[in-house]
mmCIF file of C-alpha atoms and ligand atoms in Angstrom:
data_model
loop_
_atom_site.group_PDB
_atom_site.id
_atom_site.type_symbol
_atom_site.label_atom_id
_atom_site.label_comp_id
_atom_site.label_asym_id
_atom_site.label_seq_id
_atom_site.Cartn_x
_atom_site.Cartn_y
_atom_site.Cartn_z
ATOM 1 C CA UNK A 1 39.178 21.554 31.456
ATOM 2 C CA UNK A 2 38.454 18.049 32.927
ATOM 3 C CA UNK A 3 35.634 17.873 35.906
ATOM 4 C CA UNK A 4 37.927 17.097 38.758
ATOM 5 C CA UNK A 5 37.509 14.133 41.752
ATOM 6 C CA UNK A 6 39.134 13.909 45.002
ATOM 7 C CA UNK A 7 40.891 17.419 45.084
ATOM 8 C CA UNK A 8 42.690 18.021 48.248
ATOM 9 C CA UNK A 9 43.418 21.638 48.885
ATOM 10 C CA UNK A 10 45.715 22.136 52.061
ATOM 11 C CA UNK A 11 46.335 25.351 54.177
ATOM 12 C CA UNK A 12 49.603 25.820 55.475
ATOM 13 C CA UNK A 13 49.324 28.784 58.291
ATOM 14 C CA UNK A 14 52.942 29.520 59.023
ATOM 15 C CA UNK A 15 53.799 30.656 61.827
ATOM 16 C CA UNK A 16 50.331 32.948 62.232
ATOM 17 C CA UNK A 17 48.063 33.352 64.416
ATOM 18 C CA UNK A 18 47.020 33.238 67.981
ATOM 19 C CA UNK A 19 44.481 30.855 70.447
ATOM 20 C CA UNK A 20 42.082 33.674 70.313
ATOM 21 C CA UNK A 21 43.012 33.721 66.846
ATOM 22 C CA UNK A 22 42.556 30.199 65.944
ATOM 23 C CA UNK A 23 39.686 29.553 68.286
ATOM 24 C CA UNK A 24 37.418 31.796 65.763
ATOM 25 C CA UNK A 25 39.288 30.691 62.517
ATOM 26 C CA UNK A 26 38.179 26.951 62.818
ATOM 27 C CA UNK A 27 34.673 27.573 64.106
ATOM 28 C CA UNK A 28 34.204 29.665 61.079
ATOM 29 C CA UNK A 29 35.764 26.961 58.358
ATOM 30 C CA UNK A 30 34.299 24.678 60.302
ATOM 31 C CA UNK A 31 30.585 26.377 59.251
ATOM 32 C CA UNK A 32 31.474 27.341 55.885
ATOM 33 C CA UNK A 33 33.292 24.503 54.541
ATOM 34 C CA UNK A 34 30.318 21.932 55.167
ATOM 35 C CA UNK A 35 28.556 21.701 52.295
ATOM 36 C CA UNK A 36 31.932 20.796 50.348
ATOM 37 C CA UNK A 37 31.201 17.584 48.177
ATOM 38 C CA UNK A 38 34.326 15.962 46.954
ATOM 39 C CA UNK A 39 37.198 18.541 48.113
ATOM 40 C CA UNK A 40 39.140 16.951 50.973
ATOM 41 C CA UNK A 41 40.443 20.603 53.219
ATOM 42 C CA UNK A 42 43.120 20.490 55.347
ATOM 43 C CA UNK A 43 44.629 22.636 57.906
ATOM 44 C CA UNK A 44 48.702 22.389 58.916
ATOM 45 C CA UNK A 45 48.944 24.478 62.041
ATOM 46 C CA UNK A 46 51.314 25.564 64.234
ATOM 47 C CA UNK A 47 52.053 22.417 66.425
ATOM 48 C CA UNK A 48 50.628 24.158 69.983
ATOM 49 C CA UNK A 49 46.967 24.680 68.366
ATOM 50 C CA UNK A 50 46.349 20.987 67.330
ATOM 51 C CA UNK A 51 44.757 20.351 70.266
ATOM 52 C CA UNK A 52 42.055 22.895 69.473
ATOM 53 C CA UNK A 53 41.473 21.849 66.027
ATOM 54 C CA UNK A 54 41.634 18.101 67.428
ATOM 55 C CA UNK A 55 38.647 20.206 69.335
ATOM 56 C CA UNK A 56 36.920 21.536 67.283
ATOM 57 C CA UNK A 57 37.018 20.011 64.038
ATOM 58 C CA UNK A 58 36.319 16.233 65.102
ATOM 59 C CA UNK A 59 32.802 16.339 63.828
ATOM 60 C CA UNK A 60 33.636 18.102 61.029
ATOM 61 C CA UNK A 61 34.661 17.069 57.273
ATOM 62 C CA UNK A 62 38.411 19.071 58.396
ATOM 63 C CA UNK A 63 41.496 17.255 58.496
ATOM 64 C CA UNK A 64 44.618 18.758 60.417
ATOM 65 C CA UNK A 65 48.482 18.372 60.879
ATOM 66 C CA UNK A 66 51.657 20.014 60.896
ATOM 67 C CA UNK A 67 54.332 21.988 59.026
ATOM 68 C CA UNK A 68 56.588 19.710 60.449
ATOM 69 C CA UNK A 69 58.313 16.591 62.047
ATOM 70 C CA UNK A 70 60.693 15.265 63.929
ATOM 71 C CA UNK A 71 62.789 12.535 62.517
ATOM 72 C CA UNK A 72 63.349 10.584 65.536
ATOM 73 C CA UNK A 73 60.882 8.327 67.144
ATOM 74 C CA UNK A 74 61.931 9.835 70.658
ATOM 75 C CA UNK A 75 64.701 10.945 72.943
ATOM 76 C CA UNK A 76 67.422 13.435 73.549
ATOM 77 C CA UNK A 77 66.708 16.204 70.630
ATOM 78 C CA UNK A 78 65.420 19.024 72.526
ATOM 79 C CA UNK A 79 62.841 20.793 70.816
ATOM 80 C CA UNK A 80 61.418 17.891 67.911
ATOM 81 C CA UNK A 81 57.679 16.680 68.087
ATOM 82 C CA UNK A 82 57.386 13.081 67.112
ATOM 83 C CA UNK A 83 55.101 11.587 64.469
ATOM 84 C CA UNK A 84 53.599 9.837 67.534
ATOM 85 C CA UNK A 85 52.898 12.647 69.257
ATOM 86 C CA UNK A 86 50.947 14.400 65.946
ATOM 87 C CA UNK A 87 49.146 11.206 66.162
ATOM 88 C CA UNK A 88 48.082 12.103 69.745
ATOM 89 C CA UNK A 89 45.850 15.252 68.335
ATOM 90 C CA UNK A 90 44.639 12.707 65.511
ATOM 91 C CA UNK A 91 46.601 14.823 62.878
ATOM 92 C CA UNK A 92 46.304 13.592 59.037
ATOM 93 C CA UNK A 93 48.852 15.944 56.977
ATOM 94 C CA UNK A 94 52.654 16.783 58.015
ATOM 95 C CA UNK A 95 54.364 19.249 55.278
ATOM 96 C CA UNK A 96 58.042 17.797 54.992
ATOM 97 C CA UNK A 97 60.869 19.515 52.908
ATOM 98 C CA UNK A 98 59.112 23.191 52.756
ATOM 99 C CA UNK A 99 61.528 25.394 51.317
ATOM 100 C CA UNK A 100 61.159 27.911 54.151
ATOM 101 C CA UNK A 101 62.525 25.515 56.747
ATOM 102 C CA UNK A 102 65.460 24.293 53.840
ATOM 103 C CA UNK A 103 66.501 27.353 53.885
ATOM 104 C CA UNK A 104 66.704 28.399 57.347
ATOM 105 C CA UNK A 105 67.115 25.500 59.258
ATOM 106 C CA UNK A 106 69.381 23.926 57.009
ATOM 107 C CA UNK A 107 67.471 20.720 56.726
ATOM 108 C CA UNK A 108 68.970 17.658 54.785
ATOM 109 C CA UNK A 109 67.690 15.634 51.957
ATOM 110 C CA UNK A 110 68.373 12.908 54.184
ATOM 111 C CA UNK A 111 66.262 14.591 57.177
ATOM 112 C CA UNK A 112 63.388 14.817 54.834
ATOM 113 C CA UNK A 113 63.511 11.412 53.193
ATOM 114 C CA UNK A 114 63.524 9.843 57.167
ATOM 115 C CA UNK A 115 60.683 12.316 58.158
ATOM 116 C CA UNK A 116 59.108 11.210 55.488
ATOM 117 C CA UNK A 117 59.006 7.169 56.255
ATOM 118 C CA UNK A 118 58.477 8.206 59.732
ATOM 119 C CA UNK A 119 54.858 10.390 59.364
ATOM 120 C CA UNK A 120 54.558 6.755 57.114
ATOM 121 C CA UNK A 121 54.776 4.616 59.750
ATOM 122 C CA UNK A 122 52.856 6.086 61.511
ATOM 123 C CA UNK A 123 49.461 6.172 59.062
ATOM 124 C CA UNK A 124 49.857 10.005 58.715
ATOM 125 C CA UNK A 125 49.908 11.742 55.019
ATOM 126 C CA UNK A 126 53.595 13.411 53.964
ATOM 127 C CA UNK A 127 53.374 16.941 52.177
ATOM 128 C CA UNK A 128 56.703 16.531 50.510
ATOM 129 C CA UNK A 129 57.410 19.775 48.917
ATOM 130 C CA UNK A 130 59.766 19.856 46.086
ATOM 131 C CA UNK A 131 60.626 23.253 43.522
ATOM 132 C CA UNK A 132 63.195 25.100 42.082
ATOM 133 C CA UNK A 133 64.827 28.516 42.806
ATOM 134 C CA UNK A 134 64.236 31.503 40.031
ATOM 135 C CA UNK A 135 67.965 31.087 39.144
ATOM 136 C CA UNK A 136 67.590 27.304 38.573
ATOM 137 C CA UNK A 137 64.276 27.621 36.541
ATOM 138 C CA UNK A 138 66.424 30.643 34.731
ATOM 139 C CA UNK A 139 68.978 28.021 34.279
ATOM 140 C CA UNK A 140 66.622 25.548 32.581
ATOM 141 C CA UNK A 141 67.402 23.052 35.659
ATOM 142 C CA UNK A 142 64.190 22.725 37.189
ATOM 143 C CA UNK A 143 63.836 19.704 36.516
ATOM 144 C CA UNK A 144 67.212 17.937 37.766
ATOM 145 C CA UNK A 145 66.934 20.257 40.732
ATOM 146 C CA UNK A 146 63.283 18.422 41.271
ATOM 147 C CA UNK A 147 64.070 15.016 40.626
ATOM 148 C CA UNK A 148 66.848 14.793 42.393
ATOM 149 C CA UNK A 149 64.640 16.192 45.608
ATOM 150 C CA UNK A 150 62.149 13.537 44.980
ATOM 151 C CA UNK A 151 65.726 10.569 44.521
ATOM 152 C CA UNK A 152 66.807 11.910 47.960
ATOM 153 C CA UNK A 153 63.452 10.071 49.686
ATOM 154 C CA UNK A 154 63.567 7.126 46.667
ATOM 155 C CA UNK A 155 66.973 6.340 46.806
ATOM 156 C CA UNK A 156 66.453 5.507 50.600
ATOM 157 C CA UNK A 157 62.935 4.076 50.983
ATOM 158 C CA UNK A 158 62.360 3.000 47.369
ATOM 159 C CA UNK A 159 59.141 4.870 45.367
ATOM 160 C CA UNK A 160 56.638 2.849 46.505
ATOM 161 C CA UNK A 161 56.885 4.519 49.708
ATOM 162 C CA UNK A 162 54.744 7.382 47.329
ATOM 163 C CA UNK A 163 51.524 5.743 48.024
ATOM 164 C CA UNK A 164 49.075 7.330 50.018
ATOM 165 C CA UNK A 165 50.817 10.467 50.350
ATOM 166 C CA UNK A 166 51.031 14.179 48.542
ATOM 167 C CA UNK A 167 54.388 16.515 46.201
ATOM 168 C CA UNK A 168 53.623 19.754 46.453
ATOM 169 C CA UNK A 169 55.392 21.477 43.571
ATOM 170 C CA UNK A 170 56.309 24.783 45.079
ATOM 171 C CA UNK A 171 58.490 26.696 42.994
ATOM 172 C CA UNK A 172 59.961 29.168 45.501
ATOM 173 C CA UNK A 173 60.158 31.878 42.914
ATOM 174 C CA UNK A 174 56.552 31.556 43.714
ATOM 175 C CA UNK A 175 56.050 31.522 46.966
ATOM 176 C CA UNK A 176 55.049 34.529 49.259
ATOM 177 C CA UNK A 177 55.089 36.507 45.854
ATOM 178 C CA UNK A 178 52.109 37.673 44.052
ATOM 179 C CA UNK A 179 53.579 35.809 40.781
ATOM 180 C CA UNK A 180 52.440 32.090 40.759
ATOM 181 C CA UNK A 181 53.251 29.621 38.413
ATOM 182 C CA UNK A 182 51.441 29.909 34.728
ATOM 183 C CA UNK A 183 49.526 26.856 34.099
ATOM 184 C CA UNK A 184 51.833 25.794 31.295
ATOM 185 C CA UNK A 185 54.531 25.302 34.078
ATOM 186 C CA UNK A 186 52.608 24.402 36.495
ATOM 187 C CA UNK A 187 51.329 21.364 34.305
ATOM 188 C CA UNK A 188 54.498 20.417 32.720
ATOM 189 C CA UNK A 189 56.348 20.092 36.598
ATOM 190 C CA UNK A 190 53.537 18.290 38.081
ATOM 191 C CA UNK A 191 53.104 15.708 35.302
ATOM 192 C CA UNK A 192 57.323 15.444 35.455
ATOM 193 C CA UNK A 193 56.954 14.445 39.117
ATOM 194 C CA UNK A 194 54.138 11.730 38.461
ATOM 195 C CA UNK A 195 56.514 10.738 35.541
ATOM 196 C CA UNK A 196 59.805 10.490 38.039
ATOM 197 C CA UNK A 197 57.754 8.795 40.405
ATOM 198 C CA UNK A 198 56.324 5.881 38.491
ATOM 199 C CA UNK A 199 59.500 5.407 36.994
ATOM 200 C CA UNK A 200 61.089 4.055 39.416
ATOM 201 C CA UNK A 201 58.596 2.564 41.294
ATOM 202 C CA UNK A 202 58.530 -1.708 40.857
ATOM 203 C CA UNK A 203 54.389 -2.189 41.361
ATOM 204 C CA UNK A 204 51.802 0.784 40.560
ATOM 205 C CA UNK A 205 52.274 3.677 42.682
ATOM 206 C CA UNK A 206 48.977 4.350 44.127
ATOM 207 C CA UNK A 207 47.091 7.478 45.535
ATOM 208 C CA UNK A 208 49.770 9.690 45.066
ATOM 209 C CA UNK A 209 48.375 13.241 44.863
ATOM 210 C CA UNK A 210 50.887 16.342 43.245
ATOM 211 C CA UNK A 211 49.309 19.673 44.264
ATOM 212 C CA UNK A 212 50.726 23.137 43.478
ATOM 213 C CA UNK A 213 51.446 25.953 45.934
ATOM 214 C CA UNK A 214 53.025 29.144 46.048
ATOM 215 C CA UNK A 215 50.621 32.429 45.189
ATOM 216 C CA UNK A 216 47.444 30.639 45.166
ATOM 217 C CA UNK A 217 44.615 33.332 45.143
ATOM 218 C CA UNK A 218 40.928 33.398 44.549
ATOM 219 C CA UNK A 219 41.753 34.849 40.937
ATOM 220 C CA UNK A 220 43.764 31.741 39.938
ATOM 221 C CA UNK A 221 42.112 28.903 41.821
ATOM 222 C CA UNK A 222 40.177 27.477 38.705
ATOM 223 C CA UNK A 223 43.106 27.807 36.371
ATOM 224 C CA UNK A 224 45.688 26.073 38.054
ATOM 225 C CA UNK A 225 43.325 23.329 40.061
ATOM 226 C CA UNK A 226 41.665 22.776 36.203
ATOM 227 C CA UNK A 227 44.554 21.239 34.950
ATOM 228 C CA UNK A 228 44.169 17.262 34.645
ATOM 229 C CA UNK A 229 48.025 16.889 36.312
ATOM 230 C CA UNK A 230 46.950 19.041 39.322
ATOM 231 C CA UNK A 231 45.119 17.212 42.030
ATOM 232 C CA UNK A 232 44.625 20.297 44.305
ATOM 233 C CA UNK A 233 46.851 22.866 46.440
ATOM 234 C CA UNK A 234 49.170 24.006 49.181
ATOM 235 C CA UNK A 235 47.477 27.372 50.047
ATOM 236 C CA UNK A 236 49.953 29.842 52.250
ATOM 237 C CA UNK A 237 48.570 33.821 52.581
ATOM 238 C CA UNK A 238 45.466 32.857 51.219
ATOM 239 C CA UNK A 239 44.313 30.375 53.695
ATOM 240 C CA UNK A 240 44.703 32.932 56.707
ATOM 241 C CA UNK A 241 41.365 34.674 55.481
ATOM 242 C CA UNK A 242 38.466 32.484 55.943
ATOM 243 C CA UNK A 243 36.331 34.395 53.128
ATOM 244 C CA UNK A 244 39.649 33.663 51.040
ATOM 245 C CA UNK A 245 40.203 30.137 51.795
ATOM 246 C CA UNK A 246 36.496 29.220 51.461
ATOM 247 C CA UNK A 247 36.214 30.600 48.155
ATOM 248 C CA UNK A 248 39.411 28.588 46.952
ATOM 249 C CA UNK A 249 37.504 25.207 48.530
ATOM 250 C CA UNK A 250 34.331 26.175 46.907
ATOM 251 C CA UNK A 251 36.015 26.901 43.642
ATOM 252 C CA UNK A 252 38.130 23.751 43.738
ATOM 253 C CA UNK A 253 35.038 21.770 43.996
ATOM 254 C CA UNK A 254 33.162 23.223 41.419
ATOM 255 C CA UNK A 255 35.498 21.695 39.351
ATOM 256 C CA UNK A 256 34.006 18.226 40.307
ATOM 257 C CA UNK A 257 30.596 18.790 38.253
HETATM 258 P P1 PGA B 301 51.926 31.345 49.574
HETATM 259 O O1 PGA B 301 52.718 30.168 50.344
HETATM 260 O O2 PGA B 301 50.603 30.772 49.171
HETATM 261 O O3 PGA B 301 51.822 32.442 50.575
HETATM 262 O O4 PGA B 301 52.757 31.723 48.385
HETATM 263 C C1 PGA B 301 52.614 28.844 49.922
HETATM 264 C C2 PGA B 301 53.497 27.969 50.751
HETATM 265 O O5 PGA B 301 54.574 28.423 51.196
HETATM 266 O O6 PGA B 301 53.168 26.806 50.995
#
């Protein structure tokens, strides 16, 4: 196992919580994430509590954003938040292309690849998740099904678009299950996406992170952040416990001794 810089572990809250609920949630990460040394945390919330983490987390090592974006810069399309108006709250991270919206909100590849140059544009970090079903890994596709997630945002903006931002590798087997990814898949898929990335990008594709999510736990933390092709993690039921969520930070940056 390789000591780790720059990890960047991510909570992704879902559609939890409450102002009361939130209100004690931050002030509590806020205390017990400060001694972190090189993780980078961050917090997508639901979009009405961004003020309050704008609030409360400006003097703090935090970063914030949202599980989601608008593609449009403005106008007519009742019920979008713009990239601009994330910006207002001084978010960092928006997660584009979860599975969980894919699925239920029928969102396109082309959606996702414009959301993504938007939250660009506007100096914000894209969460582009990308993973396979259990019947595609089953069918030895994963990794056409992956690349071709990752083509939908090249084909249109070209791969240097990649730098500066984050592919999380959420297999959606794994997600919301207690069965994560083993290492041995976990590694293989991440170091496929840096692969697919590079390859088609003309100059060197800088800062581009690939973290893992789905299932991430206390128990598995070192494992999967250990591994030289992970750079950190998407953290769903794990990050609504601060004790939980802590320990995953703390964990993650032991890994940097
Ligand atoms: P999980 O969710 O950690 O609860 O599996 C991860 C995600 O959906 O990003």
């Amino acid at each position: 196992m390789s000591s780790k810089e720059n990890v960047v572990i991510i909570g992704n809250l879902k559609m939890n919580g409450s102002l009361v609920f939130y209100d004690s949630y931050l002030k509590k990460l806020k205390e017990s994430l400060s001694n972190l040394r090189q993780v980078t945390v961050g917090l997508c919330l639901p979009y009405p509590y961004l003020f309050l983490a704008e609030r409360l987390l400006k003097q703090s090592k935090i970063k914030w954003g949202s599980q989601n974006v608008g593609k449009f810069s403005h106008g007519a399309h009742t019920g979008e938040v713009s990239s601009e108006m994330l910006k207002d709250f001084s978010s960092t991270y928006v997660i584009i292309g979860h599975s969980e919206r894919n699925t239920a909100y029928c969102e396109s590849e082309e959606n996702i690849a414009d959301k993504f140059k938007m939250v660009k544009e506007w100096g914000m970090t894209p969460v582009l998740c990308v993973g396979e079903t259990l019947i595609e890994r089953e069918a030895g596709i994963m990794e056409s099904v992956v690349q071709s997630q990752i083509k939908a945002v090249v084909s249109k903006y070209g791969a240097d678009i990649f730098s500066d931002s984050i592919v999380a590798y959420e297999p959606i087997w794994a997600i919301g299950t207690d069965t994560a990814a083993s290492p041995e898949q976990t590694n293989h898929m991440c170091n496929f996406i840096r692969k697919t990335i590079k390859k088609d990008s003309s100059q060197q594709v800088s800062n581009v992170k690939i973290i893992y999510g789905g299932s991430v736990n206390q128990k598995n933390t070192v494992q999967l952040f250990g591994l030289e092709s992970v750079d950190g993690g998407l953290i769903g039921r794990s990050s609504l416990s601060t004790d939980e969520f802590t320990s995953i930070c703390n964990l993650a940056d032991s890994l940097s001794n």
